[in-house]
mmCIF file with all atom_site columns, C-alpha atoms in Angstrom:
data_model
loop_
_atom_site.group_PDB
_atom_site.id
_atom_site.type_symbol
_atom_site.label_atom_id
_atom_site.label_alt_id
_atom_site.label_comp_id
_atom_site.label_asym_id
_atom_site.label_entity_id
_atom_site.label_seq_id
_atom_site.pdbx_PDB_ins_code
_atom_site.Cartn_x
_atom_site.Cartn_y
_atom_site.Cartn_z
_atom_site.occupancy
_atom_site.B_iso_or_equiv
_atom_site.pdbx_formal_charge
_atom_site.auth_seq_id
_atom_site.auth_comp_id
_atom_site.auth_asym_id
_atom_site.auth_atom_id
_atom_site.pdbx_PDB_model_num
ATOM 1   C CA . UNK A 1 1   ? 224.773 96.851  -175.361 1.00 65.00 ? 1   UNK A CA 1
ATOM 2   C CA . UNK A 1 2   ? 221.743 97.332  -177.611 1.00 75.00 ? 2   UNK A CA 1
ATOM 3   C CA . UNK A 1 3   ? 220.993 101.283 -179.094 1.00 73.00 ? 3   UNK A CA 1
ATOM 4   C CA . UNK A 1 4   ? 218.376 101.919 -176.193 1.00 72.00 ? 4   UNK A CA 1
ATOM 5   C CA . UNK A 1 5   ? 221.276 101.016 -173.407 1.00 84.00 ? 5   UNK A CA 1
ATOM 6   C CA . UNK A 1 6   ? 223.674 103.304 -175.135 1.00 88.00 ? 6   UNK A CA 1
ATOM 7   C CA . UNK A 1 7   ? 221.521 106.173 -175.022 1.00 90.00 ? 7   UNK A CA 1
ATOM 8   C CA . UNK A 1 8   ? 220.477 105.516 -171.462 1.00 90.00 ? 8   UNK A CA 1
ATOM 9   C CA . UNK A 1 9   ? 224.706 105.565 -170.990 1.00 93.00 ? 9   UNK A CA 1
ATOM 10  C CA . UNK A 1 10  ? 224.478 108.803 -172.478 1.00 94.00 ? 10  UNK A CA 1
ATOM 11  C CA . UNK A 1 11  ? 221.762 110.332 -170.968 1.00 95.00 ? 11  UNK A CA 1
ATOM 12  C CA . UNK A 1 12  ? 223.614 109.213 -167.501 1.00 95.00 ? 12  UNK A CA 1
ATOM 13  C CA . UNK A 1 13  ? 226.624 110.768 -168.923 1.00 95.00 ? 13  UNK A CA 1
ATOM 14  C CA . UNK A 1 14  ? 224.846 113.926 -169.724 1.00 96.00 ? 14  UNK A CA 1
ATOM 15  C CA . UNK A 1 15  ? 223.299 114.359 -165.925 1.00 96.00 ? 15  UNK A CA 1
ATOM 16  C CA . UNK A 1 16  ? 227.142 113.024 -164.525 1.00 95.00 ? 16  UNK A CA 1
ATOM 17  C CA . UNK A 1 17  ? 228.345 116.132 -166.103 1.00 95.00 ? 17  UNK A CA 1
ATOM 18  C CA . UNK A 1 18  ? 225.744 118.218 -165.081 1.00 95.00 ? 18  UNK A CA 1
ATOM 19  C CA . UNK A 1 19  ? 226.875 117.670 -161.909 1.00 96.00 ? 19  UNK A CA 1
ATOM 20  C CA . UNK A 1 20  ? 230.010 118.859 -162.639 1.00 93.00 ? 20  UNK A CA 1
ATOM 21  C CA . UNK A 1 21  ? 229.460 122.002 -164.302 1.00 92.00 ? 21  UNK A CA 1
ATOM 22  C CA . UNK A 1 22  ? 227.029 122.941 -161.301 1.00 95.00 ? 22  UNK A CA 1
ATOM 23  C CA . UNK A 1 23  ? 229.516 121.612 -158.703 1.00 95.00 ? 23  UNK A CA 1
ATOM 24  C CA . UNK A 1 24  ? 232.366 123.951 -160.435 1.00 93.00 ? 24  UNK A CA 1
ATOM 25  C CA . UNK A 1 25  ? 229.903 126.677 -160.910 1.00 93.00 ? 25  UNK A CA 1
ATOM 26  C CA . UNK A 1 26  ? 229.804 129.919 -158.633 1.00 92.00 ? 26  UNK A CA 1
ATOM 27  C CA . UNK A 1 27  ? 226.452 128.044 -156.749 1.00 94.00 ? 27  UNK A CA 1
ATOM 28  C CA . UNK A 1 28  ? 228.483 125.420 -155.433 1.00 95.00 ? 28  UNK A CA 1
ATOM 29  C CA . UNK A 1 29  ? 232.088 125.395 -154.942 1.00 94.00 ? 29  UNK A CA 1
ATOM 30  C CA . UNK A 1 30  ? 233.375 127.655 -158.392 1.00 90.00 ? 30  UNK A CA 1
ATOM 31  C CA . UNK A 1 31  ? 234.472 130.741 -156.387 1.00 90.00 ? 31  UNK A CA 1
ATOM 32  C CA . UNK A 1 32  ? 237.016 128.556 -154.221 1.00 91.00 ? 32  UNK A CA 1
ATOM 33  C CA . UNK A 1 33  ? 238.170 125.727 -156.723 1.00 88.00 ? 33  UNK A CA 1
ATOM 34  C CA . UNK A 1 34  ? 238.667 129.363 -158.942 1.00 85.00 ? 34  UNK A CA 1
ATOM 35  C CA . UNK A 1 35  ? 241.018 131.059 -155.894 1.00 85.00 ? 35  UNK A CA 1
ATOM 36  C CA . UNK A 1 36  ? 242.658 128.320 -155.242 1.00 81.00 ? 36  UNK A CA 1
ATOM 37  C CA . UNK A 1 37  ? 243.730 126.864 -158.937 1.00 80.00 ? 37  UNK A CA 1
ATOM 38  C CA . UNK A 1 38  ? 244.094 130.312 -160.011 1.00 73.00 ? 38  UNK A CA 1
ATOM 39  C CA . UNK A 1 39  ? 245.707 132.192 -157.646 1.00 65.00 ? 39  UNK A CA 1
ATOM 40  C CA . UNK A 1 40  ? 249.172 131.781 -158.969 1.00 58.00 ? 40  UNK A CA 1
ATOM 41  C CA . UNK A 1 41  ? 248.293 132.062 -162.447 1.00 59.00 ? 41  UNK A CA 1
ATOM 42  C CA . UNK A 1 42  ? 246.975 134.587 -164.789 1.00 61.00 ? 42  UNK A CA 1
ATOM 43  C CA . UNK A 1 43  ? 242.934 134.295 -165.206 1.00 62.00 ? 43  UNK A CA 1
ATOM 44  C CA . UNK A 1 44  ? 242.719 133.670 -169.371 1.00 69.00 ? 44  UNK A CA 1
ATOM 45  C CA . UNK A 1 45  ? 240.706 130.898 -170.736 1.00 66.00 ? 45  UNK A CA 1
ATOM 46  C CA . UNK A 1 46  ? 239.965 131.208 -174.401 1.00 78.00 ? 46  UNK A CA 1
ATOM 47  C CA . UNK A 1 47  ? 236.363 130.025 -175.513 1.00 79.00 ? 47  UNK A CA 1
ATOM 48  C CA . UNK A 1 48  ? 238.434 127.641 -177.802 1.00 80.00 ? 48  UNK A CA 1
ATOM 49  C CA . UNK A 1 49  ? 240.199 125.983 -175.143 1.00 80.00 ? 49  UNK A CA 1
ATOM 50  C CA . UNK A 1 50  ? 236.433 125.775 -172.693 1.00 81.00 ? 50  UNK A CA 1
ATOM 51  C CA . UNK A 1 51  ? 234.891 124.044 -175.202 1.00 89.00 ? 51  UNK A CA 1
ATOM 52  C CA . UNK A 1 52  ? 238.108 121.605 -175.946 1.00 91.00 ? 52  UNK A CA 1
ATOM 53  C CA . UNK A 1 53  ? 238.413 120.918 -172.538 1.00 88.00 ? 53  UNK A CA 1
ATOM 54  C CA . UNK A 1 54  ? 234.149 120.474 -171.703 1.00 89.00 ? 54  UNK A CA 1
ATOM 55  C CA . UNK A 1 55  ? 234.216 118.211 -174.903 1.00 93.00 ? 55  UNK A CA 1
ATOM 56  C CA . UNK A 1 56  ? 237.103 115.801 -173.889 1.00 94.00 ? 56  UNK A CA 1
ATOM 57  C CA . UNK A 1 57  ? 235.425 116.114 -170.359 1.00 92.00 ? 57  UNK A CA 1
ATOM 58  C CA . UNK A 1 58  ? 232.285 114.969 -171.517 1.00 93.00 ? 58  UNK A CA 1
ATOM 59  C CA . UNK A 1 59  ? 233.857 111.808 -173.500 1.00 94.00 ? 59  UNK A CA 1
ATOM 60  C CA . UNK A 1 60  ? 235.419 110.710 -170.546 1.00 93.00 ? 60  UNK A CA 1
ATOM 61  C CA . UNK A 1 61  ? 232.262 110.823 -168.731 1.00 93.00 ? 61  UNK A CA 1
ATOM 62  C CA . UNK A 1 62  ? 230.804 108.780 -171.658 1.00 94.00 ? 62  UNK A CA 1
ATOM 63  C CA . UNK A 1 63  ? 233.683 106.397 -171.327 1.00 94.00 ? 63  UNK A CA 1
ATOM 64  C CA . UNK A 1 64  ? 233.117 106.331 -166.797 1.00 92.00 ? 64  UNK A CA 1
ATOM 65  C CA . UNK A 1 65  ? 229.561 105.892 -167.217 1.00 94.00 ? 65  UNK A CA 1
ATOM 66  C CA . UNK A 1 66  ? 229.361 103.121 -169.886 1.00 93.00 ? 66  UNK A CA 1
ATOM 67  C CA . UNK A 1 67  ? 232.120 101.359 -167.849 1.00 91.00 ? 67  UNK A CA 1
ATOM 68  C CA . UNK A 1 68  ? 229.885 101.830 -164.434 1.00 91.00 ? 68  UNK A CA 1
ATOM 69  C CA . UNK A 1 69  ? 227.003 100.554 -166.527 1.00 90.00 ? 69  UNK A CA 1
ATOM 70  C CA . UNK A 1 70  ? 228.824 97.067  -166.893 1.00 87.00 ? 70  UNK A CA 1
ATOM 71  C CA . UNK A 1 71  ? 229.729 96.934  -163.344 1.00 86.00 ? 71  UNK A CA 1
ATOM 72  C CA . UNK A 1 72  ? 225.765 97.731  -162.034 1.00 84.00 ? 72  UNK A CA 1
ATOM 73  C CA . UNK A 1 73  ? 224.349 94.987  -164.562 1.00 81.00 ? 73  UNK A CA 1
ATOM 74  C CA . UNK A 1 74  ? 226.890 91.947  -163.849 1.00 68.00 ? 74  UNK A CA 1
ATOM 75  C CA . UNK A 1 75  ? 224.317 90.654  -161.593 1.00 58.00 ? 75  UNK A CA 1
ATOM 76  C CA . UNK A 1 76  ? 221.898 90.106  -164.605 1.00 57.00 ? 76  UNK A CA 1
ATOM 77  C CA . UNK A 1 77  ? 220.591 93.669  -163.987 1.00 61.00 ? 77  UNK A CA 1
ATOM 78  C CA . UNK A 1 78  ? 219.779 95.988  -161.174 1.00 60.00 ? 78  UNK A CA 1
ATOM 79  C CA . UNK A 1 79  ? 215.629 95.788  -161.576 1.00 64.00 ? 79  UNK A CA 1
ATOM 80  C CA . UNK A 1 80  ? 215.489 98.908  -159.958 1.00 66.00 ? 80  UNK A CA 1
ATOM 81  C CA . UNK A 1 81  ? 217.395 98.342  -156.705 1.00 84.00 ? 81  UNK A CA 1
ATOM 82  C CA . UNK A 1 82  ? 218.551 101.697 -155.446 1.00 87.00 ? 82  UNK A CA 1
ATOM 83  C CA . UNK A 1 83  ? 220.436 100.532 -152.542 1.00 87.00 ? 83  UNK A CA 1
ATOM 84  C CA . UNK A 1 84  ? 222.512 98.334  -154.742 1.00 86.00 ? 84  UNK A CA 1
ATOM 85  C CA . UNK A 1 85  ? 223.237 101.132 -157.353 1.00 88.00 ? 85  UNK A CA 1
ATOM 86  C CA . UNK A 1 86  ? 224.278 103.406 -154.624 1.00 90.00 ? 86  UNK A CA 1
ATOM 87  C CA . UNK A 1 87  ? 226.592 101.252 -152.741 1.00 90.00 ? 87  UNK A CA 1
ATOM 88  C CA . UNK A 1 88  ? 228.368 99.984  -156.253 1.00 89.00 ? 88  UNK A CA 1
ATOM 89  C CA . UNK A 1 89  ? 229.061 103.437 -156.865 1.00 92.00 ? 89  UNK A CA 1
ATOM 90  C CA . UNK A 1 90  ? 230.171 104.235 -153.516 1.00 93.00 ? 90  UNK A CA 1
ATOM 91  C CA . UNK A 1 91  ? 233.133 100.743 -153.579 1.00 93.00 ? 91  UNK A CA 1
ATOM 92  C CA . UNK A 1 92  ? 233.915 102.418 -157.060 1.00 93.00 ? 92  UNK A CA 1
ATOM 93  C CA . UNK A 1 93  ? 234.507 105.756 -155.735 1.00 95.00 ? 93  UNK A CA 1
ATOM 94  C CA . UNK A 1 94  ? 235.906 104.888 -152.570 1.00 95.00 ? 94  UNK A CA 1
ATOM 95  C CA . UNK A 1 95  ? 238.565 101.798 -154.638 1.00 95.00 ? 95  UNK A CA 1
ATOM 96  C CA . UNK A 1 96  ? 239.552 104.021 -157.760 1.00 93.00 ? 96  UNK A CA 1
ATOM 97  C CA . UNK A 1 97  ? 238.482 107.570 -157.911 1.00 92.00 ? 97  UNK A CA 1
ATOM 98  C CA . UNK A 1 98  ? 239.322 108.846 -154.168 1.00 94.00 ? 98  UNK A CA 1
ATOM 99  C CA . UNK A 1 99  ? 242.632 107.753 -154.645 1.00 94.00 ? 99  UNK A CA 1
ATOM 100 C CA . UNK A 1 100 ? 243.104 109.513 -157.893 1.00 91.00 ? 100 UNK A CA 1
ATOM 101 C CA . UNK A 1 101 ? 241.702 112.459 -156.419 1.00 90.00 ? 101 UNK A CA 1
ATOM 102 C CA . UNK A 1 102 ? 243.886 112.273 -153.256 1.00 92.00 ? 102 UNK A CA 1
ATOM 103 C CA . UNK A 1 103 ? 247.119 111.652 -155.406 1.00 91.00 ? 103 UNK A CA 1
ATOM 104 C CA . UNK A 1 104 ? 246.952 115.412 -156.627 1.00 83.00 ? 104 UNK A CA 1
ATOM 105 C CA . UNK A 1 105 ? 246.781 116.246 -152.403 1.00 85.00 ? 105 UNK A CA 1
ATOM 106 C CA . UNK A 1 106 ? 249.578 114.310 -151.976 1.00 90.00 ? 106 UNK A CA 1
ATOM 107 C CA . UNK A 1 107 ? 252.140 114.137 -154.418 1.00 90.00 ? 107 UNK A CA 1
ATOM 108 C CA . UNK A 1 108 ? 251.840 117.072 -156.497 1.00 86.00 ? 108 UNK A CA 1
ATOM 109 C CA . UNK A 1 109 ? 251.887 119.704 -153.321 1.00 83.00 ? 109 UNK A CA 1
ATOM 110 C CA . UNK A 1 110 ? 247.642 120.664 -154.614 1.00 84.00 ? 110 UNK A CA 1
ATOM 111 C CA . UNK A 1 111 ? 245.820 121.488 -151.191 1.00 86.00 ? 111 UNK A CA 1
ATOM 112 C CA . UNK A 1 112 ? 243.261 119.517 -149.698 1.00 91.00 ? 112 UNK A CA 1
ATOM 113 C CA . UNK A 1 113 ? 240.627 121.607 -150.150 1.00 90.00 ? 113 UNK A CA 1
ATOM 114 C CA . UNK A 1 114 ? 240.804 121.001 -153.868 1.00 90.00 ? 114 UNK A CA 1
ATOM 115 C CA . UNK A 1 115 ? 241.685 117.158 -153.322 1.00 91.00 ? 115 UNK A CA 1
ATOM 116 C CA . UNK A 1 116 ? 238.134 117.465 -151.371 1.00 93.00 ? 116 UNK A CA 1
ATOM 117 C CA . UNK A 1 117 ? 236.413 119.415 -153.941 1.00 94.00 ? 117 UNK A CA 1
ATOM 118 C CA . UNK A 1 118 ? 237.378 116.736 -157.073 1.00 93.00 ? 118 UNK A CA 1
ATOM 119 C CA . UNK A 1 119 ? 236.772 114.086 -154.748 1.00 95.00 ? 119 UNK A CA 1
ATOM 120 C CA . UNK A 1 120 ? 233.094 115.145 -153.643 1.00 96.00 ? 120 UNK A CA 1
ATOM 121 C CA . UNK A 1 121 ? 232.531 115.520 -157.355 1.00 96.00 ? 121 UNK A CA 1
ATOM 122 C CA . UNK A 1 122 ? 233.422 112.776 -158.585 1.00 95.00 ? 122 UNK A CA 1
ATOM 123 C CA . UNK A 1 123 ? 231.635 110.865 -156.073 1.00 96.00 ? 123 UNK A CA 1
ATOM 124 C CA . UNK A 1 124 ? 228.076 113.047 -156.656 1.00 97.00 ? 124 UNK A CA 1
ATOM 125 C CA . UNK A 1 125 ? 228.755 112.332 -160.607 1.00 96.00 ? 125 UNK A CA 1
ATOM 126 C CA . UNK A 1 126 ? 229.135 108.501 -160.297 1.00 95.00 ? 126 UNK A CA 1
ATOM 127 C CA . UNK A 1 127 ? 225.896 108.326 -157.614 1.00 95.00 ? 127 UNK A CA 1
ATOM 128 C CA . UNK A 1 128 ? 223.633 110.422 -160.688 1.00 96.00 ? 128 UNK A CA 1
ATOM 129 C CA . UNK A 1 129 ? 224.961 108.634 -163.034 1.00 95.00 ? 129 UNK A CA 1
ATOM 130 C CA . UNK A 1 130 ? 224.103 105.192 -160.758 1.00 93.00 ? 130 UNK A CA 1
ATOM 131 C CA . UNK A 1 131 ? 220.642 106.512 -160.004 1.00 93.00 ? 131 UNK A CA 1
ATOM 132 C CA . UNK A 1 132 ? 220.099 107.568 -163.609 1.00 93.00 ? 132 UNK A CA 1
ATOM 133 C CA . UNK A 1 133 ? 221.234 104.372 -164.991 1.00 91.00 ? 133 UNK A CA 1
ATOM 134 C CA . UNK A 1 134 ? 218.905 102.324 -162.785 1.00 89.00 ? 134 UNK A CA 1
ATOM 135 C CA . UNK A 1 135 ? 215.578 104.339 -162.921 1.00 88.00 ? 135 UNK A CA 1
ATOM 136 C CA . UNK A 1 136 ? 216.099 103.808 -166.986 1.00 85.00 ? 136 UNK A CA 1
ATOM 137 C CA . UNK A 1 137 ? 217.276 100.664 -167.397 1.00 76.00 ? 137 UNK A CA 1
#
């Protein structure tokens, strides 16, 4: 990828996670994903530890988007195709991050609603980063 695709990775990256901090946010769906991760533990998050955690979240957006950058430009490019931006996004959500979010649901006793929460996310973080991609590259 040439310096002027890696920024454009970025810049997806940065408006993926955007997405997340607003979907986690009190706007959106905060107050529940809070109540229902929280409610059998003690509310303390150090600074330290927000930042750690938004930091390593924000590589591995870095690291989704660069990846879903390869998969939208294996047909020599997208030239601006929308449709086709959308709809790769949508077989990669639907093949390898719904399960992953639906794993937590059922294996690891989480309940749905926060299965549905993570998976609503991470499927409104890979269609920005899609659009973004395409209207810059």
């Amino acid at each position: 990828m040439e310096p002027a695709e890696l920024f454009s990775v970025f810049l997806a990256a940065l408006a993926s996670f955007m997405v997340g901090w607003l979907w986690y946010s009190p706007v959106l769906f905060g107050k529940v994903w809070m109540k229902e991760v929280w409610s059998h533990q003690k509310m303390e998050v150090k600074a330290s530890d927000a930042i750690r955690s938004m930091s390593i979240a924000l590589a591995l957006q870095v690291l989704a988007v660069f990846t879903l950058a390869h998969f939208l430009f294996l047909e020599d490019g997208l030239n601006g195709a929308y449709g086709q931006a959308l709809e790769t996004s949508l077989w990669i959500w639907a093949a390898f991050m719904l399960p992953l979010n639906l794993s937590g649901f059922l294996w690891e006793g989480r309940k749905f609603k926060l299965a549905a929460i993570g998976a609503g996310q991470s499927l409104a973080s890979l269609v920005v980063a899609a659009v973004v991609l395409t209207a810059i590259l």
